[in-house]
PDB file of C-alpha atoms in Angstrom:
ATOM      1  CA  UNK L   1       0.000   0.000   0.000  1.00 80.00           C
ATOM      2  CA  UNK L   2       1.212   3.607  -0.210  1.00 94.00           C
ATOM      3  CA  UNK L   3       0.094   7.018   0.554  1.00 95.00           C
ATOM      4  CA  UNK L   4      -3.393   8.429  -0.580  1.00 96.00           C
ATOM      5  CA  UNK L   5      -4.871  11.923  -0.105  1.00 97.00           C
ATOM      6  CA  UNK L   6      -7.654  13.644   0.915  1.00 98.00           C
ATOM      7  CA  UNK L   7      -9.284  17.050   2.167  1.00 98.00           C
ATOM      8  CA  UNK L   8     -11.236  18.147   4.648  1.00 98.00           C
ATOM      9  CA  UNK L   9     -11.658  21.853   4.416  1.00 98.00           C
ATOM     10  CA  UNK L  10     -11.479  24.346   1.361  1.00 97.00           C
ATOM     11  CA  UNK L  11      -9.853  27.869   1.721  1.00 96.00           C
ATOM     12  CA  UNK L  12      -7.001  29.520   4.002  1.00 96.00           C
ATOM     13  CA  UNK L  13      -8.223  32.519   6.656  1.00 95.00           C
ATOM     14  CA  UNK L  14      -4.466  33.257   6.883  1.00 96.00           C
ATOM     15  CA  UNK L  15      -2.620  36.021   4.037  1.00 95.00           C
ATOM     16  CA  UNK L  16       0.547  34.456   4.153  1.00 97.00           C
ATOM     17  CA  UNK L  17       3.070  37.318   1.943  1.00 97.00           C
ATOM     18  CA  UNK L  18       4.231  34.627  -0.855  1.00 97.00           C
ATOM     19  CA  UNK L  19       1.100  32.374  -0.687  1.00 97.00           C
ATOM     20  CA  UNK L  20      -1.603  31.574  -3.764  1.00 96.00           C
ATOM     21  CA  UNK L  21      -3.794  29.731  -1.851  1.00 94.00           C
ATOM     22  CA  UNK L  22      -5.970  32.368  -1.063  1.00 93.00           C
ATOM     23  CA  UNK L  23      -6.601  33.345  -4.768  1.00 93.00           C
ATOM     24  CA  UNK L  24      -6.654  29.935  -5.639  1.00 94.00           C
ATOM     25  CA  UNK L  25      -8.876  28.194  -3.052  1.00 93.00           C
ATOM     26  CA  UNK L  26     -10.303  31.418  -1.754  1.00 94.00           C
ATOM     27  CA  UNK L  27      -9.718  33.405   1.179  1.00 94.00           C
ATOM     28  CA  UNK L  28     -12.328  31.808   3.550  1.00 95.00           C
ATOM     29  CA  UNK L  29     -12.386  28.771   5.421  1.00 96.00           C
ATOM     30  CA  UNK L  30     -15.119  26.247   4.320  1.00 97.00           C
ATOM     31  CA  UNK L  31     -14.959  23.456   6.583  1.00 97.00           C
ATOM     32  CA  UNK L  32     -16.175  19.753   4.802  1.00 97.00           C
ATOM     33  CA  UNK L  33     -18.676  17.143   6.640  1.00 98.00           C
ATOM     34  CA  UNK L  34     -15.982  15.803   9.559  1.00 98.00           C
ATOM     35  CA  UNK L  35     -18.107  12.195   9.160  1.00 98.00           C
ATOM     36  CA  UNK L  36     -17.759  12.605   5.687  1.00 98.00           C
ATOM     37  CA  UNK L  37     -13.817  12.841   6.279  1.00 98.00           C
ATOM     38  CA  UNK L  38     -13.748  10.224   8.200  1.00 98.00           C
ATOM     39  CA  UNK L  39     -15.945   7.991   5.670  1.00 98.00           C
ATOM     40  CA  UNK L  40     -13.453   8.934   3.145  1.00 98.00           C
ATOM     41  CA  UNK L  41     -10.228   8.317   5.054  1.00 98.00           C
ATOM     42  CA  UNK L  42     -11.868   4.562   5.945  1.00 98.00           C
ATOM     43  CA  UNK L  43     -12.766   3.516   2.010  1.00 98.00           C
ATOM     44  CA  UNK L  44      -9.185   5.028   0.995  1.00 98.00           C
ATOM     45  CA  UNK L  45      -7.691   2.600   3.883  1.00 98.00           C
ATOM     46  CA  UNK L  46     -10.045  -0.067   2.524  1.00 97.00           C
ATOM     47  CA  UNK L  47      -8.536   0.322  -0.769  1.00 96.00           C
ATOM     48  CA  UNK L  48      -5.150  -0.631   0.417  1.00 97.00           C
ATOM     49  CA  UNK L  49      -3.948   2.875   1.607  1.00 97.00           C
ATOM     50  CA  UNK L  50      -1.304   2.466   4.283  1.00 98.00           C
ATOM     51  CA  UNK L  51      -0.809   6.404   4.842  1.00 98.00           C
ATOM     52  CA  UNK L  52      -2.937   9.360   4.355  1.00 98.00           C
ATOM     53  CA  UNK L  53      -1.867  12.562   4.033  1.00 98.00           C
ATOM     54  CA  UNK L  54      -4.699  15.566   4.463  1.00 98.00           C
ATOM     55  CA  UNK L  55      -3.759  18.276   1.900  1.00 97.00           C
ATOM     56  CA  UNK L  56      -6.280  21.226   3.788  1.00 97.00           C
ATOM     57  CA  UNK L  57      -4.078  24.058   3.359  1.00 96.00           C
ATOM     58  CA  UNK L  58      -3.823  24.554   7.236  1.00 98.00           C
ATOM     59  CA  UNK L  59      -5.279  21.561   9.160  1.00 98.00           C
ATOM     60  CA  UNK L  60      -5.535  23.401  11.908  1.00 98.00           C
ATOM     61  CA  UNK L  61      -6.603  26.745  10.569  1.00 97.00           C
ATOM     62  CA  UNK L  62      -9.873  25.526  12.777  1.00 97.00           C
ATOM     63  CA  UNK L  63      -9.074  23.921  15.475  1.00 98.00           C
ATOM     64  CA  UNK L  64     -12.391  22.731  16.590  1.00 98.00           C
ATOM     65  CA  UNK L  65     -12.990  21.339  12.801  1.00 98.00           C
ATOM     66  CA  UNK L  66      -9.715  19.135  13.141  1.00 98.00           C
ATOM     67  CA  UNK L  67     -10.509  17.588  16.468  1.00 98.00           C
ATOM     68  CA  UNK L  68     -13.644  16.683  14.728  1.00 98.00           C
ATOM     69  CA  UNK L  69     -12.267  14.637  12.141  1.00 98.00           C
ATOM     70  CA  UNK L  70      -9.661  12.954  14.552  1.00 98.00           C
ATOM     71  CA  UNK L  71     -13.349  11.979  16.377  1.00 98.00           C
ATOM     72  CA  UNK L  72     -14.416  10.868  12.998  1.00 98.00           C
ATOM     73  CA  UNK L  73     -11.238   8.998  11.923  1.00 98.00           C
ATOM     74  CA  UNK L  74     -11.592   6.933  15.022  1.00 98.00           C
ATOM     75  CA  UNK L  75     -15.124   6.597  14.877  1.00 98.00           C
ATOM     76  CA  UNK L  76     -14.795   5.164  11.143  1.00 98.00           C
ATOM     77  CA  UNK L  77     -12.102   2.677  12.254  1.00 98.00           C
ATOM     78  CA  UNK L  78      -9.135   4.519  10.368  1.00 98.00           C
ATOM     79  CA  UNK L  79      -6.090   2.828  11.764  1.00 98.00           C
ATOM     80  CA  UNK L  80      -3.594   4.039   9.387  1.00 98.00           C
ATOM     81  CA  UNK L  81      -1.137   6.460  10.160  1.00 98.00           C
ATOM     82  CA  UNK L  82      -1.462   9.739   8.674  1.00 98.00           C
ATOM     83  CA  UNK L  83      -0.201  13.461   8.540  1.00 98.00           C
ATOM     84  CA  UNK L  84      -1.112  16.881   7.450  1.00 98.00           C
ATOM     85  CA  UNK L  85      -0.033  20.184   6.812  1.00 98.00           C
ATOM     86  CA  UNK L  86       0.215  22.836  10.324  1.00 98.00           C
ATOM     87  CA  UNK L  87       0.575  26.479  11.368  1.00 98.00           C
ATOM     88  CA  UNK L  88       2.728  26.431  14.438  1.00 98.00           C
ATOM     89  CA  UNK L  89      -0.092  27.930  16.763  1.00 98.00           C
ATOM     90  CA  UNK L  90       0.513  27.669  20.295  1.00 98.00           C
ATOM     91  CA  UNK L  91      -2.086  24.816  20.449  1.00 98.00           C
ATOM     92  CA  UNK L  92      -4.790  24.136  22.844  1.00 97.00           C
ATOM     93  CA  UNK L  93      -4.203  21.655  25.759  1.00 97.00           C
ATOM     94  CA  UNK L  94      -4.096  18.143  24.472  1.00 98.00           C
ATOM     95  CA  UNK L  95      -4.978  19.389  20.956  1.00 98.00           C
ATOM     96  CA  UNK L  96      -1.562  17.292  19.720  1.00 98.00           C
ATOM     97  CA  UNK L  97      -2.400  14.076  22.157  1.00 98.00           C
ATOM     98  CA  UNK L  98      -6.500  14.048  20.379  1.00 98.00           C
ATOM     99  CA  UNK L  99      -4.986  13.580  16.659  1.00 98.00           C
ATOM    100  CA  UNK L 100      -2.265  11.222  17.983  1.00 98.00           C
ATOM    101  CA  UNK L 101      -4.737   8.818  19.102  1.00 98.00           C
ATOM    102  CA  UNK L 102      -6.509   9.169  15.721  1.00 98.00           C
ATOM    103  CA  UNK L 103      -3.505   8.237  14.036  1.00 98.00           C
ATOM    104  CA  UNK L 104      -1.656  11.328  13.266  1.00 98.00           C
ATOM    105  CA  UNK L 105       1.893  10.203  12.819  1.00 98.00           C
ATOM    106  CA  UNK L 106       3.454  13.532  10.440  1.00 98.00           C
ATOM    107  CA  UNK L 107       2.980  17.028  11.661  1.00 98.00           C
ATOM    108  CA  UNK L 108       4.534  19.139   8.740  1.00 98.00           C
ATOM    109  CA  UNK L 109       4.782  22.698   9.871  1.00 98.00           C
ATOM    110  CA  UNK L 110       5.158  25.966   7.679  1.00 98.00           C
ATOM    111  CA  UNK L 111       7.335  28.011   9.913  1.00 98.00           C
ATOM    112  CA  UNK L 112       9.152  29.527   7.440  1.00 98.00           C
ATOM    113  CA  UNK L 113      11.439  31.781  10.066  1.00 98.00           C
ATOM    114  CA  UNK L 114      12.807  31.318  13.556  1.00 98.00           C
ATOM    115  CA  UNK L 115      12.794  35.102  12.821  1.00 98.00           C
ATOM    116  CA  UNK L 116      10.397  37.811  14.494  1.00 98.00           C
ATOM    117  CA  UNK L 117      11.071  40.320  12.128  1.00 98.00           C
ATOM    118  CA  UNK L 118      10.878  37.941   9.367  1.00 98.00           C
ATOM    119  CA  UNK L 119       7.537  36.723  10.726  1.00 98.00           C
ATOM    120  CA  UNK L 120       6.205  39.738  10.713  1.00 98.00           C
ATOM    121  CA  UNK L 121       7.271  40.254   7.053  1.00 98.00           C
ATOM    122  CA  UNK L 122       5.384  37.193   6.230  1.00 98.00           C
ATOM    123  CA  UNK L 123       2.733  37.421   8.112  1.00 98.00           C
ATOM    124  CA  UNK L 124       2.893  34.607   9.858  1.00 98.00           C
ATOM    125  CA  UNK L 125      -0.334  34.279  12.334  1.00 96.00           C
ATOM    126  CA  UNK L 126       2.429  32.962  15.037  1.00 98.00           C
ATOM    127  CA  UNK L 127       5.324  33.942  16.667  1.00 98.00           C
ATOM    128  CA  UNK L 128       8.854  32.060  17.308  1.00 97.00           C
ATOM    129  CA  UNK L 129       8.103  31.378  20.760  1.00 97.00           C
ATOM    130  CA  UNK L 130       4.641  30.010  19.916  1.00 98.00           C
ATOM    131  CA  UNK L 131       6.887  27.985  17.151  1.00 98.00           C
ATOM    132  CA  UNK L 132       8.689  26.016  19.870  1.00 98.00           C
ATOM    133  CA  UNK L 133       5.614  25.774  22.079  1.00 98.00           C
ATOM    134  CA  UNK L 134       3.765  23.832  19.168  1.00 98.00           C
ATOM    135  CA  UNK L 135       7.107  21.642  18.306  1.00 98.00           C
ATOM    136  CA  UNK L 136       7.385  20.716  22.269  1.00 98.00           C
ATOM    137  CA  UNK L 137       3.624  19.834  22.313  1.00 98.00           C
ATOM    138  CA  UNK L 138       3.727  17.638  19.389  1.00 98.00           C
ATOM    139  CA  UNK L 139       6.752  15.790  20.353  1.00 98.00           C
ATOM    140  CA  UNK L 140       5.872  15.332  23.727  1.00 98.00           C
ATOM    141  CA  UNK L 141       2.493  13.591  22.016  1.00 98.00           C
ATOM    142  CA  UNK L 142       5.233  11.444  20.182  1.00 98.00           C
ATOM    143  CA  UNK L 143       4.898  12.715  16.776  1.00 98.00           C
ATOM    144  CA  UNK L 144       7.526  12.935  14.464  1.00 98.00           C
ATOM    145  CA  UNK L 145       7.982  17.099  13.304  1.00 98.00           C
ATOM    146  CA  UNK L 146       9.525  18.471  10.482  1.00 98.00           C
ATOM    147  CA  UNK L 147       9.846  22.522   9.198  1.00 98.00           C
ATOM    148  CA  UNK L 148       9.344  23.865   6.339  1.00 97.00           C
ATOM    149  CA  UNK L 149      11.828  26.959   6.307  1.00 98.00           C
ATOM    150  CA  UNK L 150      11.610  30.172   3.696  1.00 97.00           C
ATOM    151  CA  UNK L 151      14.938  31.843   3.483  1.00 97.00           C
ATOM    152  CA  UNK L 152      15.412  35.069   1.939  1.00 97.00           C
ATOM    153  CA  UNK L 153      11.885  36.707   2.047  1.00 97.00           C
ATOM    154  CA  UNK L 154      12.148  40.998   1.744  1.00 97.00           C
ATOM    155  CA  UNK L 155      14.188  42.234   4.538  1.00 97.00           C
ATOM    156  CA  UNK L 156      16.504  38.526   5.438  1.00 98.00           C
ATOM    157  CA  UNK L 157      19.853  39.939   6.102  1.00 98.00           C
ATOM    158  CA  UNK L 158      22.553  37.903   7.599  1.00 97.00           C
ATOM    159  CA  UNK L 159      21.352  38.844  11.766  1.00 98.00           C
ATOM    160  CA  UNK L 160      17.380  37.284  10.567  1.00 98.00           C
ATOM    161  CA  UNK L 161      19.079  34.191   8.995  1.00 98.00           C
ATOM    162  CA  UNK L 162      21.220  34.248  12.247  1.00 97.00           C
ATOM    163  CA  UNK L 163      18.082  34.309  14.696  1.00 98.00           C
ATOM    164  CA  UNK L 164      16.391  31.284  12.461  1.00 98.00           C
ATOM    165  CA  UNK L 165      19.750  29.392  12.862  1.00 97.00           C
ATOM    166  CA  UNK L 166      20.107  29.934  15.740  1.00 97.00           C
ATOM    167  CA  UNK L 167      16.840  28.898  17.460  1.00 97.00           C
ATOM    168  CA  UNK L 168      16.711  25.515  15.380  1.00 97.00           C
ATOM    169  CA  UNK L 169      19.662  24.744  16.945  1.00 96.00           C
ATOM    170  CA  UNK L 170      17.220  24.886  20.219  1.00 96.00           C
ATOM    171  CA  UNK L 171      14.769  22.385  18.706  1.00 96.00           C
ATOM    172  CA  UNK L 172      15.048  18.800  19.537  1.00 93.00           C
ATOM    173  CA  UNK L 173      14.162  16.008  17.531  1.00 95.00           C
ATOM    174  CA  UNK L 174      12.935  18.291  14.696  1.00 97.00           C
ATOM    175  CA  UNK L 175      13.597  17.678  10.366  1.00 97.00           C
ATOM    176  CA  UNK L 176      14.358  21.024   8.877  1.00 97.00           C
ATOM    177  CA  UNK L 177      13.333  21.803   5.597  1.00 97.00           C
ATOM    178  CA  UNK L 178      15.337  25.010   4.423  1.00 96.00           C
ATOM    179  CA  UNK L 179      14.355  26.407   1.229  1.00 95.00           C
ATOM    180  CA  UNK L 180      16.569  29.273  -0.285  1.00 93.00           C
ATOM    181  CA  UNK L 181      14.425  31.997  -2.136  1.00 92.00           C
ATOM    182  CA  UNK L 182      10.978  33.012  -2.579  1.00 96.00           C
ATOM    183  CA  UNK L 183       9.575  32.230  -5.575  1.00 96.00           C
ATOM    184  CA  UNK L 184       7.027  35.314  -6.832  1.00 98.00           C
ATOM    185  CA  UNK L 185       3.749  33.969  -7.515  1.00 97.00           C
ATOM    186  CA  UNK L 186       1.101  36.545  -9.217  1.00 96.00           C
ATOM    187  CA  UNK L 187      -1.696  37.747  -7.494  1.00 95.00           C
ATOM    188  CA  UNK L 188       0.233  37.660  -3.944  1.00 97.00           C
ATOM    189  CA  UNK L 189       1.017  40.130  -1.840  1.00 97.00           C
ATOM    190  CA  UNK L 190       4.976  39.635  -2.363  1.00 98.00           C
ATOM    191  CA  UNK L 191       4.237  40.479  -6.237  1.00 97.00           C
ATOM    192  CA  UNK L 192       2.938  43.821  -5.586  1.00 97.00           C
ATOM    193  CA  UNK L 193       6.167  44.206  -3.561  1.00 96.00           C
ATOM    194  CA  UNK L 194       8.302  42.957  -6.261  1.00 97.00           C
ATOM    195  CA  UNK L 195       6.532  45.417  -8.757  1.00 97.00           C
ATOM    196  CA  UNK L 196       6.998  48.106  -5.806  1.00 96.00           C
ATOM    197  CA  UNK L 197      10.642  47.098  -5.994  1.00 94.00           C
ATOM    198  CA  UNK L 198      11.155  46.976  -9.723  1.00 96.00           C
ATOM    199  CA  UNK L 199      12.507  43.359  -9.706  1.00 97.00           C
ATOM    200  CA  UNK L 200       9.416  42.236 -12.259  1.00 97.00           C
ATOM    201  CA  UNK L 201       7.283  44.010 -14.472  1.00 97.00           C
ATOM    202  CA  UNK L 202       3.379  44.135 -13.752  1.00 94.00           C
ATOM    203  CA  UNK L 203       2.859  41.547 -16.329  1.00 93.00           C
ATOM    204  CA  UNK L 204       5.515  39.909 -16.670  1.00 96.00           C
ATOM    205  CA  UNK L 205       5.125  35.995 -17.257  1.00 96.00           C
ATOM    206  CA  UNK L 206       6.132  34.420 -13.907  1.00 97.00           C
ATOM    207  CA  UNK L 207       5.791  30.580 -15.448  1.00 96.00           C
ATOM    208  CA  UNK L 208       9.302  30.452 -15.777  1.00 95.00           C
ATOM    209  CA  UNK L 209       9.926  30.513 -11.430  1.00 95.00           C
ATOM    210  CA  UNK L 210      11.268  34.271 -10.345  1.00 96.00           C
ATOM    211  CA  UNK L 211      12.514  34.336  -6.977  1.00 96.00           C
ATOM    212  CA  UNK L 212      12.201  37.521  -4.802  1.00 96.00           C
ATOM    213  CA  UNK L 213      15.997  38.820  -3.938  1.00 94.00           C
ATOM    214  CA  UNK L 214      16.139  40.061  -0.704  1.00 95.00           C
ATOM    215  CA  UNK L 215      18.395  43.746  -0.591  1.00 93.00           C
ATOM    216  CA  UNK L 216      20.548  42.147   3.154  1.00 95.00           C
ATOM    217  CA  UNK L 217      21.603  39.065   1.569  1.00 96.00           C
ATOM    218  CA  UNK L 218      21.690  36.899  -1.567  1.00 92.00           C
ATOM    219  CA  UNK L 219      20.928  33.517  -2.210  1.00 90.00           C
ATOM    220  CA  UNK L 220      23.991  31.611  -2.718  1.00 91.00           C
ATOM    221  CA  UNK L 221      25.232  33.194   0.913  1.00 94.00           C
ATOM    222  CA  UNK L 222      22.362  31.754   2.221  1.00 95.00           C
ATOM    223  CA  UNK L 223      22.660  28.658   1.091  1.00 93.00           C
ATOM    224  CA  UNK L 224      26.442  28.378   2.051  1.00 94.00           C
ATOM    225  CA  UNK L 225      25.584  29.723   5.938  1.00 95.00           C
ATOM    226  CA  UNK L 226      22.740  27.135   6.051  1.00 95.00           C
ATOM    227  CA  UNK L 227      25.507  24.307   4.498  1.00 94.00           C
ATOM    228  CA  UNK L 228      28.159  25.100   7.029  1.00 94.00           C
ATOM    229  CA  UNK L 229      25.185  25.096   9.973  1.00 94.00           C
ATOM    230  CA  UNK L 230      24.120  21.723   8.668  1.00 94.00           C
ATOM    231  CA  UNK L 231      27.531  20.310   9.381  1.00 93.00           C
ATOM    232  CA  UNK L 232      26.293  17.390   7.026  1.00 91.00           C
ATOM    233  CA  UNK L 233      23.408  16.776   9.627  1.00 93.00           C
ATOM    234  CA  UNK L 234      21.013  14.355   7.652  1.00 93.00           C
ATOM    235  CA  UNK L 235      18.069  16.045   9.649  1.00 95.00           C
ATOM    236  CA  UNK L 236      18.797  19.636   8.010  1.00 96.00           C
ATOM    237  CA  UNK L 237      17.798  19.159   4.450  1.00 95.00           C
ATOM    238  CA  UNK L 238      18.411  21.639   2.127  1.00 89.00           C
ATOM    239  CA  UNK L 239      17.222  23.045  -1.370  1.00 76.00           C
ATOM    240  CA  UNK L 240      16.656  26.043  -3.645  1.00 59.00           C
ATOM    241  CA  UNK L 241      13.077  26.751  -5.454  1.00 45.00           C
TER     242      UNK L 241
END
């Protein structure tokens, strides 16, 4: 068996700088049936499925809404292991233990900076110490955690890339994910920056991937301070675009 998908919810409350998924899936949460879910998650493990991963933009975007389809997973008889996507929200008491006992196995967070100022920049709906407080509570509900990582967003200088460096350094038992450079996607608000800036033109063709360069620090330096932090560490996994 190998890994199937499936969604719960349509639609992402948060305006992430880079992100499409707003334009794309629209900008308001639309929470599916949570039985329905957990229906779907039981024929897809009938069917020889032996991991599911939930593709909702931000599985927890509604907390409530995903503690009802860990109720429903159970309640279906889903014993697969399975995973999903996660803002690193400080999380509600026993939120990570509930989906743990439903099966969750993955939590894949989109951190993106250890950073304040760079979560600011992004508009990230969480701060770095809320960051570590979801990591600890997932871990301690024996879940393995990775982080995504966005390096080189408007304003990364070498002291942001520092801070982010520096704090995964404080995070045990954690796969890092660093990607170098932010790729401009249309109809976000990091391409009405990048117009602001005069790196693209207003309609220029952004098929061919343009990445955002940051005025502190360029991407190459980046990727040789993340290298030499790595120290070869197979748990710091690195990549550009």
């Amino acid at each position: 068996g190998g890994m199937l998908n499936l969604q719960t919810q349509r639609g992402c409350p948060f305006r992430c700088l880079y992100c499409t998924y707003p334009h794309i899936d629209g900008g308001r949460l639309r929470p599916g049936d949570p039985d329905a879910a957990g229906a779907t998650a039981r024929r897809l493990q009938d069917l020889g499925a032996a991991y599911l991963f939930i593709t909702d933009s931000v599985f927890n975007a509604d907390e409530a809404h995903s503690r009802a389809v860990a109720r429903a997973f159970r309640r279906h008889g889903v014993t697969v292991p399975w995973g999903a996507f996660f803002a690193p929200r400080r999380p509600s008491d026993g939120y990570y233990d509930a989906l743990a006992e439903a099966g969750l196995s993955h939590v894949e967070f989109g951190t993106e900076s250890f950073s304040e100022a760079m979560l600011k920049t992004y508009r990230k709906p969480f701060a770095a110490a809320d960051a570590a407080a979801a990591h600890a509570a997932a871990r301690r509900a024996g879940l393995h955690v990775a982080h995504y990582l966005l390096l080189g967003g408007p304003g990364e200088d070498a002291r942001t890339l520092e801070e982010t460096l520096d704090r995964a350094e404080t995070f045990e038992k954690a796969v890092f994910f660093f990607f170098c450079g932010v790729r401009i996607f249309p109809f976000t608000p990091l391409w009405g920056l990048a117009i602001a800036d005069g790196q693209i033109a207003p309609g220029q063709d952004l098929l061919t991937p343009v990445f955002y360069r940051s005025a502190g620090i360029d991407a190459p330096d980046i990727m040789a301070r993340v290298q030499r932090q790595a120290g070869g560490r197979s748990h710091w996994v690195y990549g550009d675009g």
